[in-house]
Coordinates of C-alpha atoms in Angstrom, one line a residue:
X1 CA 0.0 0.0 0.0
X2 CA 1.8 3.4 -1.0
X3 CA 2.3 5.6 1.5
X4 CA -0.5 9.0 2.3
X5 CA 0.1 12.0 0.7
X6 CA -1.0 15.1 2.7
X7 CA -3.2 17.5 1.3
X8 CA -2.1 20.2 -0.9
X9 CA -2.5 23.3 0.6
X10 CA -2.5 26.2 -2.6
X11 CA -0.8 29.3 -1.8
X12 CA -2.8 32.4 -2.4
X13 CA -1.4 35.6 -2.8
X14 CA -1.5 37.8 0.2
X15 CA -4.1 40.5 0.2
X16 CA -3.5 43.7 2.2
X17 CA 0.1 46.2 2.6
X18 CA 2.9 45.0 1.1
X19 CA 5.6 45.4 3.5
X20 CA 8.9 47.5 1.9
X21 CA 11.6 49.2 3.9
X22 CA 9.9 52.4 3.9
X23 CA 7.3 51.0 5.6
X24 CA 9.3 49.7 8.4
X25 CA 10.8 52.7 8.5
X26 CA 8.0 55.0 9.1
X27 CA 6.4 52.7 11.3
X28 CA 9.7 53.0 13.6
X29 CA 7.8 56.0 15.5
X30 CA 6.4 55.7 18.8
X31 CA 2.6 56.6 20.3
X32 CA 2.4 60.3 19.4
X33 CA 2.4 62.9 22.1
X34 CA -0.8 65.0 22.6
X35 CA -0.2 68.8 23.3
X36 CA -2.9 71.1 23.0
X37 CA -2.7 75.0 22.1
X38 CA -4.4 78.4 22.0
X39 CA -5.5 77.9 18.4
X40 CA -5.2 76.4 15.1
X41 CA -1.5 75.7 14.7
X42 CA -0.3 77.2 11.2
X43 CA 3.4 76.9 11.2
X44 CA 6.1 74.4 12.9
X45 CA 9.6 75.1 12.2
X46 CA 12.3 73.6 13.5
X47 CA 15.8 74.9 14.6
X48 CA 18.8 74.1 12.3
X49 CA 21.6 74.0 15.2
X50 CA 21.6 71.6 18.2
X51 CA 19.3 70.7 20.3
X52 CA 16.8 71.6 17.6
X53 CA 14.1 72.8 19.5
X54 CA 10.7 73.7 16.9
X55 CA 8.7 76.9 17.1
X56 CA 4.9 76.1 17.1
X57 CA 3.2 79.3 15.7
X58 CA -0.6 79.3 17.1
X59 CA -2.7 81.7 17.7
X60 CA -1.2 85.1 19.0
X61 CA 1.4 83.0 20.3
X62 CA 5.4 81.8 18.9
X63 CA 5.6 78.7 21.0
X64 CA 9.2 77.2 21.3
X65 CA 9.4 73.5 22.4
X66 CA 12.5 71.3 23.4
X67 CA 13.3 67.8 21.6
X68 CA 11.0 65.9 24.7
X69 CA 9.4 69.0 26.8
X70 CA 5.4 68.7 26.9
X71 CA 5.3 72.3 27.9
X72 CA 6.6 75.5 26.1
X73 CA 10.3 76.2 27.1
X74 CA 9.9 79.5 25.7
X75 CA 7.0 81.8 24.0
X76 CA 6.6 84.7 22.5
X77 CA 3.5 86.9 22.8
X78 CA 4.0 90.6 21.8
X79 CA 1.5 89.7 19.1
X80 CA -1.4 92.0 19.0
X81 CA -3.1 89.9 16.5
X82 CA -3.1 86.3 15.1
X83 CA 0.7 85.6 14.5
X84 CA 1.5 83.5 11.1
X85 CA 4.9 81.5 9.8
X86 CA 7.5 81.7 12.6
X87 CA 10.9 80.9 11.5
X88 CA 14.2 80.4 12.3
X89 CA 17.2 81.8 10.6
X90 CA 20.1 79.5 9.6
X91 CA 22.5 79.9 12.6
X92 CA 19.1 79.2 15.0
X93 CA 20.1 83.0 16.7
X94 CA 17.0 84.8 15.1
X95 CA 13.2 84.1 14.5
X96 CA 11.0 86.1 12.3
X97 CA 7.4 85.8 12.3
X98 CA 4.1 87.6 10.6
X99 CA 1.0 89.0 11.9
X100 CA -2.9 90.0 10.4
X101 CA -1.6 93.3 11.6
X102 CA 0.4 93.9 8.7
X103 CA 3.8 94.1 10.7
X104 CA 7.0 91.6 10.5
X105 CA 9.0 91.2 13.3
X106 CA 12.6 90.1 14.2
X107 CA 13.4 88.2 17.8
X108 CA 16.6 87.2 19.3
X109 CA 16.1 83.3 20.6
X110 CA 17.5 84.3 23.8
X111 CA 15.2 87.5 24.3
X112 CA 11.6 88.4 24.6
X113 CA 11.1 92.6 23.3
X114 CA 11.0 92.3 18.8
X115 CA 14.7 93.5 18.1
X116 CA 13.1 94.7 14.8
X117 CA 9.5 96.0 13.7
X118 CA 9.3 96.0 9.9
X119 CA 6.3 98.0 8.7
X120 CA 5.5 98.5 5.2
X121 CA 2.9 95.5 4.4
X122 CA -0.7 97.0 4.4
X123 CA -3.1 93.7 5.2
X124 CA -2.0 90.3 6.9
X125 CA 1.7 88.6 6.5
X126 CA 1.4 85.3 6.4
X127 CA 4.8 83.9 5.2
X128 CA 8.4 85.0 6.2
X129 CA 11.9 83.9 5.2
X130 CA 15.3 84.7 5.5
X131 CA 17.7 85.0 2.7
X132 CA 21.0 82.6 2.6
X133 CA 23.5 85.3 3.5
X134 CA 21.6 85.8 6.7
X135 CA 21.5 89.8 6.6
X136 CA 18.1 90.1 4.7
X137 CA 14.3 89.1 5.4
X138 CA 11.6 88.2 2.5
X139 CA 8.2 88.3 3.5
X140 CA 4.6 88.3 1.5
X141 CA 1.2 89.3 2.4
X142 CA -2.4 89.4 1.6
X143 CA -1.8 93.1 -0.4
X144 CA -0.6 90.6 -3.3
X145 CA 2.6 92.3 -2.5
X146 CA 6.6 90.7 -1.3
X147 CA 8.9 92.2 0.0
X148 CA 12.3 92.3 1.0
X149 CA 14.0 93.6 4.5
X150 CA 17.2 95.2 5.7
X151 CA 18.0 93.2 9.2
X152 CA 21.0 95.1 10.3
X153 CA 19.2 99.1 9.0
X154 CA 15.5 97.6 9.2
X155 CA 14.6 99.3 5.8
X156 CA 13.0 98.2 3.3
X157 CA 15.2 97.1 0.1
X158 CA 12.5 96.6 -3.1
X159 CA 9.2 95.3 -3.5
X160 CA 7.2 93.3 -5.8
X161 CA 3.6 93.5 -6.9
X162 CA 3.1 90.5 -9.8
X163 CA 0.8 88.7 -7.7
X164 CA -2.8 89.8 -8.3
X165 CA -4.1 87.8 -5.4
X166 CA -3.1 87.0 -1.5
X167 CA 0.7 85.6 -1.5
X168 CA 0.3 83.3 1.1
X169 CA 3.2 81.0 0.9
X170 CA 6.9 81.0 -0.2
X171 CA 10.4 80.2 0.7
X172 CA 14.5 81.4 0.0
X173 CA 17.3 79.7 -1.7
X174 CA 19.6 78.1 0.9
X175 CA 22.7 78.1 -2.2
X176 CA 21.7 81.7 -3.9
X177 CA 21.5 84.8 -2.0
X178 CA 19.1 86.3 -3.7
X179 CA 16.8 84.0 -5.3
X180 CA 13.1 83.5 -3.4
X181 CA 10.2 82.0 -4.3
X182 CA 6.4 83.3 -3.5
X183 CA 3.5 81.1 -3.9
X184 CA -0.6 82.8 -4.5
X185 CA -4.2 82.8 -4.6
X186 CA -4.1 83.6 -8.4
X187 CA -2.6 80.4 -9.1
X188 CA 0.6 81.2 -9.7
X189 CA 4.4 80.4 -8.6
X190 CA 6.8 82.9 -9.2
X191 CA 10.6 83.2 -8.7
X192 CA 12.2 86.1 -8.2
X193 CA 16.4 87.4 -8.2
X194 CA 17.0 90.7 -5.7
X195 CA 19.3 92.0 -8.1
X196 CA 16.4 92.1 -10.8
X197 CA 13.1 94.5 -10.6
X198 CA 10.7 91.5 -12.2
X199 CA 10.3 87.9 -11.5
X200 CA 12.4 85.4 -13.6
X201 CA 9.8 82.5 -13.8
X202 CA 6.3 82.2 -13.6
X203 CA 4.3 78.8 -13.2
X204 CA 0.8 78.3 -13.9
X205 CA -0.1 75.4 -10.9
X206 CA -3.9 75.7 -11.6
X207 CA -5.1 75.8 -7.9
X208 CA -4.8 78.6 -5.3
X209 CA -1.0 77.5 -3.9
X210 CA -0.8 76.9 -0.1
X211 CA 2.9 75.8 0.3
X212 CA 6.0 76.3 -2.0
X213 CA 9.3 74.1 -1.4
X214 CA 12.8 74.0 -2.6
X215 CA 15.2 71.3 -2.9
X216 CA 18.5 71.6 -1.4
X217 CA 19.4 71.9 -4.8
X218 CA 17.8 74.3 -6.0
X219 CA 16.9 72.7 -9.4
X220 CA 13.5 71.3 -8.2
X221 CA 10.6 73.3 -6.9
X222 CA 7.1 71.9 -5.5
X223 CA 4.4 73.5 -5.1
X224 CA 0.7 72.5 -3.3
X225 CA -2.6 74.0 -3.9
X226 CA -6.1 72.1 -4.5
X227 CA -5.7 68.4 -4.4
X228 CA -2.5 69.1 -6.6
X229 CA 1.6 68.4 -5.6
X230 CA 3.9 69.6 -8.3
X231 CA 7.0 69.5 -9.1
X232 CA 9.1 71.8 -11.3
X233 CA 12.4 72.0 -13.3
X234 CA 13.7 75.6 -12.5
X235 CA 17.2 74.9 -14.7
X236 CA 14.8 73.7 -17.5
X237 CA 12.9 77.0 -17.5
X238 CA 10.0 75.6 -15.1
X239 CA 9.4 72.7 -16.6
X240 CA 6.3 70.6 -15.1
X241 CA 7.7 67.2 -14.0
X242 CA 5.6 65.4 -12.2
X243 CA 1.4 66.4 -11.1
X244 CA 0.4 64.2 -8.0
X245 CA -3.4 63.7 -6.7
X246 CA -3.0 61.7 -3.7
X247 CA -5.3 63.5 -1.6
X248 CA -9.1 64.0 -2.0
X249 CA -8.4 67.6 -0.5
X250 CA -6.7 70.5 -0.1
X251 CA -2.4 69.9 0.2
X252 CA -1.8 72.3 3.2
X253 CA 2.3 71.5 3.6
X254 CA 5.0 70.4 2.2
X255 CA 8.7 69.3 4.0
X256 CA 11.5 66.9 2.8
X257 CA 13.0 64.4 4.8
X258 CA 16.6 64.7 6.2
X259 CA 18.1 62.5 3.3
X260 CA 16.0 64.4 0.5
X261 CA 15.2 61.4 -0.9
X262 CA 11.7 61.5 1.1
X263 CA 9.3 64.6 0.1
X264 CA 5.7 64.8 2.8
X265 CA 3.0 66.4 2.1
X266 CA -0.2 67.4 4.5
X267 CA -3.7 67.6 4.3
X268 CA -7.0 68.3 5.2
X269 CA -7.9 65.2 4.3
X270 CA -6.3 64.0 8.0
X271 CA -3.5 61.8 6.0
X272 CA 0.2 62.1 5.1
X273 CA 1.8 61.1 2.2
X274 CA 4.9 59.8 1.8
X275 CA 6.8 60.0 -1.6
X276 CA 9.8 59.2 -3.3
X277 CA 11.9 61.4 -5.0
X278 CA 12.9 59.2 -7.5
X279 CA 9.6 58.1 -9.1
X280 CA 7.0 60.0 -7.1
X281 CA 4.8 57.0 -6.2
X282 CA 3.2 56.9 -2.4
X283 CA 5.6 54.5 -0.2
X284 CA 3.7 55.6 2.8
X285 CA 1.0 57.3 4.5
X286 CA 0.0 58.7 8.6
X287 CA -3.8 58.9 9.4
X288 CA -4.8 61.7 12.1
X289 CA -7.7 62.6 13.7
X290 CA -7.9 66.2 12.1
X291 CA -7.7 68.3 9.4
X292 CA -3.3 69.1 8.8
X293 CA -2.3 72.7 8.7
X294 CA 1.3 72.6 9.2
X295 CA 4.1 69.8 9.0
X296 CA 7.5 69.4 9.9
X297 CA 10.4 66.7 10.1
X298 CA 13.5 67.2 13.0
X299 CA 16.8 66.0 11.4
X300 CA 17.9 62.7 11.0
X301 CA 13.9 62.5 10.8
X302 CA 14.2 61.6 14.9
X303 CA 10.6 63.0 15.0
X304 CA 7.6 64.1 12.9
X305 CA 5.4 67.6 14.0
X306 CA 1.9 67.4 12.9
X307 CA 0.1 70.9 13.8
X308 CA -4.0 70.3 13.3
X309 CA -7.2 72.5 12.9
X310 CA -8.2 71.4 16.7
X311 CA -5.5 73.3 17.7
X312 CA -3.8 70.0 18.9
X313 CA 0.3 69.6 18.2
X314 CA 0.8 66.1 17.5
X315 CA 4.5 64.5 18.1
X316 CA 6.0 61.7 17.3
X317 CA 9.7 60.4 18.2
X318 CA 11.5 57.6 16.8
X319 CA 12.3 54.6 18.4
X320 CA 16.2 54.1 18.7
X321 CA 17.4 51.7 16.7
X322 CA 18.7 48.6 18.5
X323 CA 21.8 48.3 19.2
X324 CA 23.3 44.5 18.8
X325 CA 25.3 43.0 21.7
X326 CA 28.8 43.2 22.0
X327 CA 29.3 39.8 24.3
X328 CA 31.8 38.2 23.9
X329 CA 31.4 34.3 22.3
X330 CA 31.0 31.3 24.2
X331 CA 34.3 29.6 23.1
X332 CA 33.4 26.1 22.0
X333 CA 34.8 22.8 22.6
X334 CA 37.1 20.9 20.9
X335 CA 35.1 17.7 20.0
X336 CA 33.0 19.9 18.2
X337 CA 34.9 20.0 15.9
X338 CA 34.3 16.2 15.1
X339 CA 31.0 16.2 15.2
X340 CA 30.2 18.9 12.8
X341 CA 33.3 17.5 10.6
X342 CA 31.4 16.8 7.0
X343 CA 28.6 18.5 7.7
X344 CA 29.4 21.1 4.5
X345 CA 31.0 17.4 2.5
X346 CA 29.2 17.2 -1.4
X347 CA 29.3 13.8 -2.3
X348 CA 30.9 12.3 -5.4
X349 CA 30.3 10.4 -8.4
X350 CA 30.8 6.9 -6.8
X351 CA 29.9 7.6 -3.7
X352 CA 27.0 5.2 -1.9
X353 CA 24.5 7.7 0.1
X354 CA 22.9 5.8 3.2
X355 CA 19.7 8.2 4.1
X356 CA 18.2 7.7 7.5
X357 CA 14.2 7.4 6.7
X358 CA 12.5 10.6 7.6
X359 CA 9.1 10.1 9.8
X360 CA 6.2 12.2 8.1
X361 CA 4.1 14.1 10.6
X362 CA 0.9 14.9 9.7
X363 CA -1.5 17.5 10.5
X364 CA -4.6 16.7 12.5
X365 CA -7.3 16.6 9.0
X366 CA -4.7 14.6 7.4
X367 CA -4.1 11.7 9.9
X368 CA -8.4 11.9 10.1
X369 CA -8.6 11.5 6.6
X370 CA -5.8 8.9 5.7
X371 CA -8.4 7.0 8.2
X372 CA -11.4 7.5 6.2
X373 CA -13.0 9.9 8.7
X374 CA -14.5 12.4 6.4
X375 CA -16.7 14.0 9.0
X376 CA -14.0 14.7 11.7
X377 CA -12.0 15.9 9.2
X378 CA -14.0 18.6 8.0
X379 CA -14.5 19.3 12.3
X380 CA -10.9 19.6 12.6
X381 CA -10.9 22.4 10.0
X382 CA -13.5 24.1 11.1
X383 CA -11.9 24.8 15.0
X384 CA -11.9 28.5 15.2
X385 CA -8.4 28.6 15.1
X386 CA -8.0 27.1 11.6
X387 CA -11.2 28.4 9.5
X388 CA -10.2 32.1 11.0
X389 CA -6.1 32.7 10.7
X390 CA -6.0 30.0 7.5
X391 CA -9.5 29.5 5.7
X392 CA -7.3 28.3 3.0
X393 CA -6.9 25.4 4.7
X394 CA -10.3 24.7 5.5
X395 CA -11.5 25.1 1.7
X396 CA -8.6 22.9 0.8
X397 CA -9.9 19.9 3.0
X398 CA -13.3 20.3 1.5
X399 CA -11.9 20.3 -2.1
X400 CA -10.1 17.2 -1.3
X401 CA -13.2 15.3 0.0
X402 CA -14.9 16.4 -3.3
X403 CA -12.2 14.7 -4.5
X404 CA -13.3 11.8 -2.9
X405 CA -16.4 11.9 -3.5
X406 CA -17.6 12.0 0.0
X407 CA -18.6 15.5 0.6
X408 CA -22.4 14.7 0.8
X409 CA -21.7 12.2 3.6
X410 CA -19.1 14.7 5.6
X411 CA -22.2 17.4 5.5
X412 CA -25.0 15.3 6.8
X413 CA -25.7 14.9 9.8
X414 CA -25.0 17.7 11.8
X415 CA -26.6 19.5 14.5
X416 CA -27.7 23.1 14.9
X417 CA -24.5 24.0 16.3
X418 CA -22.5 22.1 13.6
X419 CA -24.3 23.7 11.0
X420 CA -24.2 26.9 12.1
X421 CA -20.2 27.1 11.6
X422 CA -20.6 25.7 8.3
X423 CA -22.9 28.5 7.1
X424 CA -20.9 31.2 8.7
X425 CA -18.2 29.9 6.8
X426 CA -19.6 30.0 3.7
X427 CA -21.5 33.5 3.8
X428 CA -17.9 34.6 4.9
X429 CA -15.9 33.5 1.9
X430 CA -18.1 32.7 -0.4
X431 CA -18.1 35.5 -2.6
X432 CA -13.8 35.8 -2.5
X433 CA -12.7 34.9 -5.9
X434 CA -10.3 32.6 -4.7
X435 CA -13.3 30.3 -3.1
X436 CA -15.8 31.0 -5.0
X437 CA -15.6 27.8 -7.4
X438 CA -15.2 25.3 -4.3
X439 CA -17.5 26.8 -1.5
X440 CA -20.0 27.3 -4.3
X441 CA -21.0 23.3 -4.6
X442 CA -20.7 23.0 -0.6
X443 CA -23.9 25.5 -0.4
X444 CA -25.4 23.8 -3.2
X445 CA -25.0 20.4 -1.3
X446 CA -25.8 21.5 2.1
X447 CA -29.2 23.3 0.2
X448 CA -29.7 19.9 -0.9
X449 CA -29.2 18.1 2.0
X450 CA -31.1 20.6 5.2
X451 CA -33.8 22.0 2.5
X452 CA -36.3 19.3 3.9
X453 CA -35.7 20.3 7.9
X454 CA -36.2 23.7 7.6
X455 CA -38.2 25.8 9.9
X456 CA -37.3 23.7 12.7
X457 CA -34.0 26.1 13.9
X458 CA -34.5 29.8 13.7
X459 CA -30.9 30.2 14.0
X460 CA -30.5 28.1 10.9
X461 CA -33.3 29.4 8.9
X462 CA -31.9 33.3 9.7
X463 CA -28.3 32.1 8.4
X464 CA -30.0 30.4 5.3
X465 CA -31.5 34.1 4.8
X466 CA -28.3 36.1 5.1
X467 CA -26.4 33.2 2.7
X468 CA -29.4 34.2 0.0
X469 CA -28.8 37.6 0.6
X470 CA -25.1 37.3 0.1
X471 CA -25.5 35.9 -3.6
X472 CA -28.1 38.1 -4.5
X473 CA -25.6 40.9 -3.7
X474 CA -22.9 39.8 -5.3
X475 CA -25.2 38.6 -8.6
X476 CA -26.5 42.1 -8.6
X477 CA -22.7 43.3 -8.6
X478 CA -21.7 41.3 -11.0
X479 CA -24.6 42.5 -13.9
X480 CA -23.7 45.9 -13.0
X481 CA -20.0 45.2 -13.6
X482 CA -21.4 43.2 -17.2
X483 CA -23.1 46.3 -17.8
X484 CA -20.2 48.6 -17.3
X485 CA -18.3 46.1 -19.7
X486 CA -20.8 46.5 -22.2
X487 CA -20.4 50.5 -22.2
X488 CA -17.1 50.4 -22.8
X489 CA -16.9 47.7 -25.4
X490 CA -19.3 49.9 -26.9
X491 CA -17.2 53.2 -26.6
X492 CA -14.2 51.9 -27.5
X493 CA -16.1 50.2 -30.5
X494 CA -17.4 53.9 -31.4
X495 CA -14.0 55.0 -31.1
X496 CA -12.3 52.7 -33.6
X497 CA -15.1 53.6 -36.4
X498 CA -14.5 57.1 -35.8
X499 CA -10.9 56.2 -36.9
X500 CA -11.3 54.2 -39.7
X501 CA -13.7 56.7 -41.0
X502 CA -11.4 59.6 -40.7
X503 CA -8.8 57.7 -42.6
X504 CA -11.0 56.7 -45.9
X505 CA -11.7 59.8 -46.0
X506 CA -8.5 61.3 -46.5
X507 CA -7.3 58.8 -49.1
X508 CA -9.4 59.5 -52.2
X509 CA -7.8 63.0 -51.4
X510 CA -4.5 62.4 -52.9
X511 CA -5.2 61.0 -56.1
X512 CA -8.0 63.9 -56.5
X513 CA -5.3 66.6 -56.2
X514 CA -3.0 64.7 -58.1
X515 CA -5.6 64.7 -61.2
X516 CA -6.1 68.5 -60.4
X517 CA -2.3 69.0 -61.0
X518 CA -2.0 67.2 -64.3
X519 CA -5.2 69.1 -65.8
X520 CA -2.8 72.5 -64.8
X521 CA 0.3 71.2 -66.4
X522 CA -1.7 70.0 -69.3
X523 CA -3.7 73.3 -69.3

């Protein structure tokens, strides 16, 4: 008699996230920190000189936070009005900020009094920068105007007046001096030179833009507005690259990751994407509980700063990467060296191979059914523990006493209880194209088999209902995916005459005009 064979279990592919190494390495943050402030947080910026403390602009109010302090280390309040976009300069000394006012101001770190008051701006500025030699200021404001700002004389240097909405956004070139970029309601990006009296570039992004960005570069600009993420090639004359629609709606912020390889983007549809900067596809994406105003990654990405419309600050810190253990080897004996001697030999030609006989152990269905037991074995696979974590498994056994032959006999004669699993089962995975052919003739035999008792369980009878329900539900699905099929067939079919119409219609063209030629030439 030749020996069992187990049951084939088919491998199916496996449906949910595919696991990649960006996903294990934004997953690598811990439960975010909670802190709550005075208002909608519009602005988190963080220091670029150790420790890297972040300034949380809320409210009236320039909150400065430490890399694990809960509470405000430092604020600033001589705001008489809602402040907007406070940001550091690039030796962490100075912060800048905006105000509805109409005023930008200048504040030493270590101070509390404005060391400057720049007024000049006639309605709200909402985004300040400072220039990469450190001695100027760029701001923008709702009078559609930008302008730039004397630190050590607090004058003003030039102004600009392209935009013919609310500039709302922009940002400075870390490499150039005196190259900045402004980002407005009118749906435009502009970049403008200091030594130059107009902008240089204009883009057309489409949307009203919310949040400009510059590589470290400089050769690659992206801009957010609407649903839209862009990305543009300033040394190709702003070139569009690349339009992404990853959200559902409005892109609020933008922020790179330390390595520039990672670009972020918020929203106010609660979620963060994560892309790559090499093909711009999603690798990632955080959910929060609120709409996203403001973004912002510390370096070496050691923690992620979500500022929300419920005026809630949401942190998160990396988890530190484990370190592996530096003990020092058990040092091993010296017989074992004979025992693992030939472990790694490769036999030869002529050499005779004695095999010990390996013992097959087999799983509980299969040692049920290499005894015949048809009905225990479909028990064993139907213990909660197998028909949840591997249903698979459990469609496989029933498959192979089809096989058999035997599958009316393993279905009858159950009890309520019994029967109950089997039709939870089944409404379950029933309509899963991978089970569908299989479970499909186990309903049809246990129909055939308990259609006679009915009305004598109404737990049974209300499972028979939802099972009907379930294939009229995906019956109906199906037709209205045949008739969606149909459309198309028939659009694409429409499609292909228009084309072969156009074309014999343009050939009897040629020959015509030919003819007319020769009747000139003759004439």
């Amino acid at each position: 008699m030749s020996s069992y064979k187990p049951v084939a279990i088919p491998s199916y592919p496996k449906l949910g996230e595919k696991i990649t190494q960006d996903t294990l390495y934004w997953r690598r943050y811990k439960t975010p920190v909670q802190i709550k402030e005075f208002g909608a947080v519009t602005k988190i910026d963080f220091s670029p000189v150790q420790p890297c403390n972040y300034a949380v602009t809320a409210s009236t109010r320039i909150h400065i936070y430490g890399r694990y302090s809960q509470e405000p280390i430092k604020t600033f309040s001589r705001f008489k009005d809602t402040a907007y976009c406070g940001t550091y300069r690039g030796d962490g000394k100075l912060l800048a900020a905006g105000c509805e006012d109409s005023v930008v101001q200048l504040f030493d770190i270590n101070g509390k009094a404005a060391l400057r008051q720049f007024v000049g701006h006639s309605k709200a500025v909402h985004f300040v920068d400072f220039t990469a030699d450190k001695f100027r200021i760029v701001s923008g404001s709702d009078d559609y105007a930008s302008k730039i700002w004397d630190i050590p004389n607090g004058i003003e240097i030039s102004t600009y007046k392209e935009h013919t909405d609310y500039v709302r956004c922009g940002c400075a070139s870390k490499l150039n001096d005196d190259l900045f970029v402004t980002g407005s309601y009118d749906h435009t990006v502009k970049v403008f030179d200091a030594r130059t009296e107009n902008s240089v570039m204009t883009m057309q992004h489409e949307q009203p833009v919310e949040s400009v960005l510059l590589f470290p570069s400089g050769g690659l600009l992206v801009s957010a507005g609407g649903r839209y993420v862009k990305v543009w090639d300033l040394l190709k004359g702003g070139q569009l690259l690349v339009s992404l629609r990853n959200h559902h709606k409005t892109v609020t912020s933008l922020c790179l990751s330390s390595s520039g390889q990672r670009l972020l983007s918020g929203s106010l549809d609660r979620h963060v994407k994560v892309y790559s900067t090499m093909n711009y596809k999603v690798v990632h994406s955080f959910d929060y509980a609120a709409s996203i105003l403001s973004l912002a990654l510390a370096p070496d990405d050691e923690m992620i700063v979500v500022g929300m419309t419920n005026s809630v600050l949401n942190v998160k810190h990396r988890k530190p990467e484990e370190k592996k253990s530096n003990e020092p080897v058990a040092k091993k004996h010296p017989r074992y060296r004979m025992f693992v001697k030939g472990k790694d030999y490769m036999p030869k030609q002529d050499d005779f191979i004695v095999s010990k006989p390996v013992r097959q152990r087999l799983r509980k269905y299969d040692q049920l059914l290499r005894g015949f037991q048809v009905s225990a074995a479909l028990d064993a696979v139907l213990e909660t523990p197998v028909r949840t974590a591997t249903p698979e498994v459990t469609v496989a056994v029933m498959n192979e006493i089809e096989r058999r032959g035997t599958l009316k006999n393993a279905l009858a004669g159950r009890d309520e209880k019994q029967l109950s699993l089997i039709l939870n089962f089944l409404i379950k995975h029933m309509v899963e194209p991978r089970f569908a052919p299989i479970l499909l003739n186990v309903a049809e035999n246990v129909i055939d088999i308990y259609s006679s008792v009915t009305n004598q369980s109404p737990v049974v009878d209300k499972l028979f209902l939802r099972l009907q329900d379930t294939l009229e539900k995906e019956i109906s699905y199906q037709e209205e995916l045949l008739e969606v099929l149909g459309m198309m067939d028939t659009l694409f079919a429409t499609m292909a005459s228009k084309k072969t119409t156009v074309s014999r219609e343009t050939r009897p063209s040629i020959p015509e005009e030919n003819n007319l030629m020769a009747v000139k030439s003759s004439s």
